[in-house]
mmCIF file of C-alpha atoms in Angstrom:
data_model
loop_
_atom_site.group_PDB
_atom_site.id
_atom_site.type_symbol
_atom_site.label_atom_id
_atom_site.label_comp_id
_atom_site.label_asym_id
_atom_site.label_seq_id
_atom_site.Cartn_x
_atom_site.Cartn_y
_atom_site.Cartn_z
ATOM 1 C CA MET A 886 -29.845 -83.073 80.335
ATOM 2 C CA ASN A 887 -33.366 -83.553 81.694
ATOM 3 C CA THR A 888 -35.585 -86.316 80.329
ATOM 4 C CA TYR A 889 -39.354 -85.920 80.307
ATOM 5 C CA PHE A 890 -41.605 -88.918 79.918
ATOM 6 C CA ALA A 891 -44.666 -88.661 77.722
ATOM 7 C CA ILE A 892 -47.528 -91.075 78.185
ATOM 8 C CA VAL A 893 -49.169 -92.405 75.040
ATOM 9 C CA HIS A 894 -52.828 -93.422 74.869
ATOM 10 C CA LYS A 895 -54.581 -95.208 72.031
ATOM 11 C CA ASP A 896 -58.328 -95.729 71.834
ATOM 12 C CA PRO A 897 -59.897 -97.896 69.109
ATOM 13 C CA ASP A 898 -60.327 -96.047 65.794
ATOM 14 C CA SER A 899 -58.426 -92.986 67.042
ATOM 15 C CA SER A 900 -55.009 -91.382 66.792
ATOM 16 C CA PHE A 901 -52.344 -91.834 69.445
ATOM 17 C CA GLY A 902 -52.692 -89.253 72.211
ATOM 18 C CA ILE A 903 -49.472 -87.841 73.706
ATOM 19 C CA SER A 904 -49.258 -85.983 77.014
ATOM 20 C CA PHE A 905 -46.507 -85.074 79.465
ATOM 21 C CA PRO A 906 -47.627 -85.650 83.086
ATOM 22 C CA ASP A 907 -44.950 -83.279 84.418
ATOM 23 C CA LEU A 908 -45.876 -80.524 81.940
ATOM 24 C CA PRO A 909 -49.602 -79.685 82.120
ATOM 25 C CA GLY A 910 -50.746 -78.286 78.795
ATOM 26 C CA CYS A 911 -48.036 -80.043 76.788
ATOM 27 C CA PHE A 912 -49.740 -82.571 74.557
ATOM 28 C CA SER A 913 -49.955 -83.748 70.968
ATOM 29 C CA ALA A 914 -51.208 -86.577 68.776
ATOM 30 C CA ALA A 915 -49.836 -88.922 66.128
ATOM 31 C CA ASP A 916 -51.504 -90.934 63.393
ATOM 32 C CA SER A 917 -49.030 -93.818 63.654
ATOM 33 C CA GLU A 918 -46.389 -95.255 65.970
ATOM 34 C CA ASP A 919 -43.699 -94.045 63.577
ATOM 35 C CA ASP A 920 -44.786 -90.441 64.190
ATOM 36 C CA LEU A 921 -44.892 -90.658 67.988
ATOM 37 C CA LEU A 922 -41.330 -89.537 68.660
ATOM 38 C CA VAL A 923 -41.442 -86.675 66.161
ATOM 39 C CA GLN A 924 -44.739 -85.311 67.463
ATOM 40 C CA ALA A 925 -43.640 -85.659 71.100
ATOM 41 C CA GLN A 926 -40.390 -83.834 70.312
ATOM 42 C CA LEU A 927 -42.286 -81.070 68.560
ATOM 43 C CA ALA A 928 -44.746 -80.657 71.435
ATOM 44 C CA LEU A 929 -41.925 -80.437 73.983
ATOM 45 C CA THR A 930 -39.977 -77.993 71.799
ATOM 46 C CA LEU A 931 -42.922 -75.611 71.439
ATOM 47 C CA PHE A 932 -43.844 -75.898 75.108
ATOM 48 C CA ALA A 933 -40.279 -75.314 76.354
ATOM 49 C CA SER A 934 -39.790 -72.299 74.061
ATOM 50 C CA ASP A 935 -42.677 -70.504 75.793
ATOM 51 C CA GLN A 936 -41.537 -71.222 79.363
ATOM 52 C CA ASP A 937 -38.994 -69.328 81.451
ATOM 53 C CA GLU A 938 -38.532 -72.359 83.669
ATOM 54 C CA LEU A 939 -39.706 -75.954 83.500
ATOM 55 C CA PRO A 940 -40.559 -78.199 86.457
ATOM 56 C CA LYS A 941 -38.231 -81.050 87.302
ATOM 57 C CA SER A 942 -39.123 -84.281 85.570
ATOM 58 C CA ARG A 943 -40.085 -87.419 87.462
ATOM 59 C CA SER A 944 -38.820 -90.928 86.848
ATOM 60 C CA VAL A 945 -41.136 -93.629 85.524
ATOM 61 C CA SER A 946 -41.301 -95.233 88.958
ATOM 62 C CA ASP A 947 -42.331 -91.911 90.514
ATOM 63 C CA LEU A 948 -44.923 -91.330 87.796
ATOM 64 C CA LEU A 949 -46.416 -94.764 88.416
ATOM 65 C CA GLU A 950 -47.121 -93.742 92.001
ATOM 66 C CA ASP A 951 -49.854 -91.516 90.564
ATOM 67 C CA PRO A 952 -53.007 -93.694 90.654
ATOM 68 C CA SER A 953 -54.438 -92.239 87.431
ATOM 69 C CA ILE A 954 -51.211 -92.862 85.501
ATOM 70 C CA LYS A 955 -50.908 -96.348 86.936
ATOM 71 C CA THR A 956 -54.461 -97.081 85.785
ATOM 72 C CA ASP A 957 -53.737 -95.716 82.300
ATOM 73 C CA VAL A 958 -50.677 -97.958 81.975
ATOM 74 C CA ALA A 959 -52.648 -100.950 83.203
ATOM 75 C CA ASN A 960 -55.167 -100.208 80.442
ATOM 76 C CA GLY A 961 -52.532 -100.165 77.701
ATOM 77 C CA ALA A 962 -50.900 -96.719 77.831
ATOM 78 C CA PHE A 963 -47.103 -96.596 77.626
ATOM 79 C CA PHE A 964 -44.213 -94.183 78.158
ATOM 80 C CA ILE A 965 -41.757 -92.650 75.698
ATOM 81 C CA ALA A 966 -38.683 -90.718 76.869
ATOM 82 C CA ILE A 967 -37.868 -87.303 75.360
ATOM 83 C CA PRO A 968 -34.552 -85.783 76.561
ATOM 84 C CA LEU A 969 -34.516 -81.979 76.916
ATOM 85 C CA ILE A 970 -31.174 -80.208 76.671
ATOM 86 C CA ASN A 971 -31.036 -76.671 78.086
ATOM 87 C CA ALA A 972 -28.715 -74.759 75.772
ATOM 88 C CA SER A 973 -29.071 -71.360 77.449
ATOM 89 C CA ARG A 974 -25.454 -71.348 78.659
ATOM 90 C CA LYS A 975 -22.602 -71.140 76.173
ATOM 91 C CA ALA A 976 -18.980 -72.222 76.556
ATOM 92 C CA ARG A 977 -16.025 -72.244 74.178
ATOM 93 C CA TYR A 978 -14.783 -75.600 72.860
ATOM 94 C CA ASN A 979 -11.976 -76.466 70.468
ATOM 95 C CA LEU A 980 -12.974 -78.796 67.625
ATOM 96 C CA MET A 981 -10.782 -80.398 64.971
ATOM 97 C CA LEU A 982 -12.625 -80.183 61.639
ATOM 98 C CA ASP A 983 -11.629 -80.804 58.037
ATOM 99 C CA THR A 984 -10.867 -77.509 56.270
ATOM 100 C CA ASP A 985 -13.206 -78.292 53.371
ATOM 101 C CA LEU A 986 -15.945 -79.118 55.858
ATOM 102 C CA VAL A 987 -15.459 -75.769 57.602
ATOM 103 C CA ALA A 988 -15.623 -73.975 54.257
ATOM 104 C CA GLY A 989 -18.883 -75.753 53.480
ATOM 105 C CA ILE A 990 -20.267 -74.901 56.912
ATOM 106 C CA ASP A 991 -19.411 -71.215 56.529
ATOM 107 C CA ARG A 992 -20.852 -71.007 53.011
ATOM 108 C CA THR A 993 -24.111 -72.697 53.999
ATOM 109 C CA ALA A 994 -24.392 -70.802 57.282
ATOM 110 C CA ARG A 995 -24.160 -67.471 55.463
ATOM 111 C CA ALA A 996 -26.819 -68.607 53.006
ATOM 112 C CA VAL A 997 -29.334 -69.251 55.795
ATOM 113 C CA GLY A 998 -28.423 -66.200 57.890
ATOM 114 C CA MET A 999 -26.410 -67.966 60.591
ATOM 115 C CA ASN A 1000 -22.829 -67.806 61.836
ATOM 116 C CA ARG A 1001 -20.527 -70.826 62.135
ATOM 117 C CA SER A 1002 -21.249 -71.473 65.818
ATOM 118 C CA GLU A 1003 -25.013 -71.250 65.319
ATOM 119 C CA PHE A 1004 -24.895 -73.588 62.346
ATOM 120 C CA VAL A 1005 -22.743 -76.219 64.074
ATOM 121 C CA SER A 1006 -24.890 -75.987 67.214
ATOM 122 C CA GLU A 1007 -28.044 -76.450 65.144
ATOM 123 C CA ALA A 1008 -26.544 -79.422 63.288
ATOM 124 C CA ILE A 1009 -25.594 -81.079 66.569
ATOM 125 C CA ALA A 1010 -29.079 -80.451 67.942
ATOM 126 C CA VAL A 1011 -30.628 -82.077 64.865
ATOM 127 C CA ARG A 1012 -28.351 -85.117 65.197
ATOM 128 C CA LEU A 1013 -29.194 -85.444 68.894
ATOM 129 C CA GLY A 1014 -32.861 -85.348 67.973
ATOM 130 C CA GLU A 1015 -32.445 -88.021 65.309
ATOM 131 C CA GLN A 1016 -30.254 -90.318 67.400
ATOM 132 C CA VAL A 1017 -31.684 -90.048 70.930
ATOM 133 C CA GLY A 1018 -34.906 -88.084 70.482
ATOM 134 C CA ALA A 1019 -33.481 -85.076 72.317
ATOM 135 C CA VAL A 1020 -35.068 -81.627 72.291
ATOM 136 C CA VAL A 1021 -32.721 -78.634 72.600
ATOM 137 C CA SER A 1022 -34.214 -75.664 74.439
ATOM 138 C CA ARG A 1023 -32.553 -72.263 73.919
ATOM 139 C CA LYS A 1024 -32.913 -68.768 75.325
ATOM 140 C CA VAL A 1025 -31.728 -66.163 72.821
ATOM 141 C CA GLY A 1026 -30.806 -62.746 74.208
ATOM 142 C CA MET A 1027 -33.638 -60.205 74.355
ATOM 143 C CA GLN A 1028 -35.509 -61.772 71.455
ATOM 144 C CA THR A 1029 -37.920 -64.637 71.873
ATOM 145 C CA LYS A 1030 -36.968 -67.914 70.251
ATOM 146 C CA SER A 1031 -39.926 -67.615 67.884
ATOM 147 C CA GLU A 1032 -38.770 -64.174 66.675
ATOM 148 C CA VAL A 1033 -35.245 -65.403 65.970
ATOM 149 C CA THR A 1034 -36.519 -68.555 64.267
ATOM 150 C CA SER A 1035 -38.932 -66.498 62.167
ATOM 151 C CA LYS A 1036 -36.129 -64.309 60.803
ATOM 152 C CA LYS A 1037 -33.941 -67.291 59.945
ATOM 153 C CA VAL A 1038 -36.804 -69.127 58.274
ATOM 154 C CA SER A 1039 -37.713 -66.041 56.232
ATOM 155 C CA SER A 1040 -34.110 -65.742 55.062
ATOM 156 C CA ALA A 1041 -33.932 -69.424 54.142
ATOM 157 C CA ALA A 1042 -37.317 -69.307 52.398
ATOM 158 C CA SER A 1043 -36.290 -66.312 50.308
ATOM 159 C CA MET A 1044 -33.110 -68.102 49.253
ATOM 160 C CA VAL A 1045 -35.061 -71.204 48.228
ATOM 161 C CA LEU A 1046 -37.482 -69.119 46.152
ATOM 162 C CA ARG A 1047 -34.571 -67.478 44.328
ATOM 163 C CA SER A 1048 -32.767 -70.771 43.731
ATOM 164 C CA LYS A 1049 -32.758 -72.075 40.170
ATOM 165 C CA THR A 1050 -32.223 -75.647 41.360
ATOM 166 C CA ALA A 1051 -34.987 -75.778 44.000
ATOM 167 C CA THR A 1052 -37.823 -78.171 43.220
ATOM 168 C CA LYS A 1053 -41.452 -77.139 42.855
ATOM 169 C CA ALA A 1054 -42.263 -78.731 46.224
ATOM 170 C CA GLU A 1055 -39.433 -76.838 47.942
ATOM 171 C CA LYS A 1056 -40.617 -73.528 46.502
ATOM 172 C CA SER A 1057 -44.204 -74.282 47.497
ATOM 173 C CA VAL A 1058 -43.172 -74.888 51.098
ATOM 174 C CA ALA A 1059 -40.923 -71.811 51.074
ATOM 175 C CA ALA A 1060 -43.757 -69.597 49.836
ATOM 176 C CA SER A 1061 -46.012 -70.969 52.558
ATOM 177 C CA ALA A 1062 -43.340 -70.408 55.226
ATOM 178 C CA LEU A 1063 -43.005 -66.734 54.266
ATOM 179 C CA THR A 1064 -46.699 -66.188 54.942
ATOM 180 C CA GLN A 1065 -46.659 -68.322 58.094
ATOM 181 C CA THR A 1066 -43.799 -66.381 59.694
ATOM 182 C CA GLY A 1067 -45.967 -63.300 59.635
ATOM 183 C CA SER A 1068 -48.962 -65.146 61.120
ATOM 184 C CA PRO A 1069 -47.766 -67.902 63.478
ATOM 185 C CA LYS A 1070 -51.304 -68.999 64.308
ATOM 186 C CA GLU A 1071 -52.213 -69.909 60.758
ATOM 187 C CA THR A 1072 -52.458 -73.607 59.965
ATOM 188 C CA THR A 1073 -50.350 -75.039 57.158
ATOM 189 C CA SER A 1074 -52.394 -76.793 54.498
ATOM 190 C CA LYS A 1075 -52.260 -80.578 54.252
ATOM 191 C CA LYS A 1076 -50.694 -80.295 50.808
ATOM 192 C CA VAL A 1077 -47.859 -78.070 52.054
ATOM 193 C CA ALA A 1078 -47.359 -80.255 55.136
ATOM 194 C CA SER A 1079 -47.059 -83.322 52.911
ATOM 195 C CA ALA A 1080 -44.514 -81.582 50.690
ATOM 196 C CA ALA A 1081 -42.559 -80.409 53.745
ATOM 197 C CA SER A 1082 -42.410 -83.940 55.121
ATOM 198 C CA LYS A 1083 -41.031 -85.256 51.814
ATOM 199 C CA ILE A 1084 -38.369 -82.535 51.760
ATOM 200 C CA LEU A 1085 -37.202 -83.430 55.276
ATOM 201 C CA HIS A 1086 -36.715 -87.044 54.183
ATOM 202 C CA ASP A 1087 -35.016 -86.121 50.891
ATOM 203 C CA PRO A 1088 -31.211 -86.552 51.215
ATOM 204 C CA LYS A 1089 -30.714 -84.252 48.209
ATOM 205 C CA ALA A 1090 -32.724 -81.345 49.667
ATOM 206 C CA SER A 1091 -30.685 -78.292 50.644
ATOM 207 C CA LYS A 1092 -30.217 -77.145 54.243
ATOM 208 C CA ALA A 1093 -32.298 -74.053 53.533
ATOM 209 C CA ALA A 1094 -35.129 -76.136 52.096
ATOM 210 C CA LYS A 1095 -35.091 -78.457 55.105
ATOM 211 C CA SER A 1096 -35.043 -75.515 57.509
ATOM 212 C CA VAL A 1097 -38.105 -74.063 55.810
ATOM 213 C CA ALA A 1098 -39.830 -77.455 55.704
ATOM 214 C CA ALA A 1099 -39.254 -77.992 59.425
ATOM 215 C CA SER A 1100 -40.777 -74.586 60.134
ATOM 216 C CA ALA A 1101 -43.797 -75.375 57.965
ATOM 217 C CA LEU A 1102 -44.465 -78.580 59.890
ATOM 218 C CA THR A 1103 -44.081 -76.711 63.183
ATOM 219 C CA GLN A 1104 -46.682 -74.154 62.082
ATOM 220 C CA LYS A 1105 -49.050 -77.023 61.257
ATOM 221 C CA THR A 1106 -49.481 -77.729 64.979
ATOM 222 C CA LYS A 1107 -50.436 -74.163 65.890
ATOM 223 C CA LYS A 1108 -54.197 -73.820 65.641
ATOM 224 C CA LYS A 1109 -56.277 -70.664 65.828
#
């Protein structure tokens, strides 16, 4: 697992600026300190998905040897650590799981167009992101990560739209995601982004709805 350090800047009356010194071109912004980790994770995820190989990360002490970074830190900038897990290699592992849990995994995985291994891997990746701020980078066969993600999001969005129990907000985000998957450079509206954020924080929201919501928020960062 490789950890990249992002440096955070904050000027008066401005958002927080996020940049990765070891990854030129990888940057983002956040409106509040609470959003820093999420936006940094998202920036690293998008950047890593477009790269065949990433440069080795430097430690904080090595980064501080750069005069410009040292000056930034002296003026109030600070570091946040974002672990990056390269999941391009697969290995077989034996896991002991409750039979009812496995049944639930299989049922939900089929609903969102995934197999059991993909679903469990995705769930672990999400937990790693929530607990330690990790980003999981994958290489998927001959298809690009964005193509595979697009198909899964479309499947999940269609299921949400057909669901009789989905909320109005969930269906709104799903409808938006279906149009976004065809045009990845379009920007999600503020209203849809707000609804997507609420869905991600709703413990009652379905896996499909959360998958679609996460995609909608990802599309929000892709500008024309």
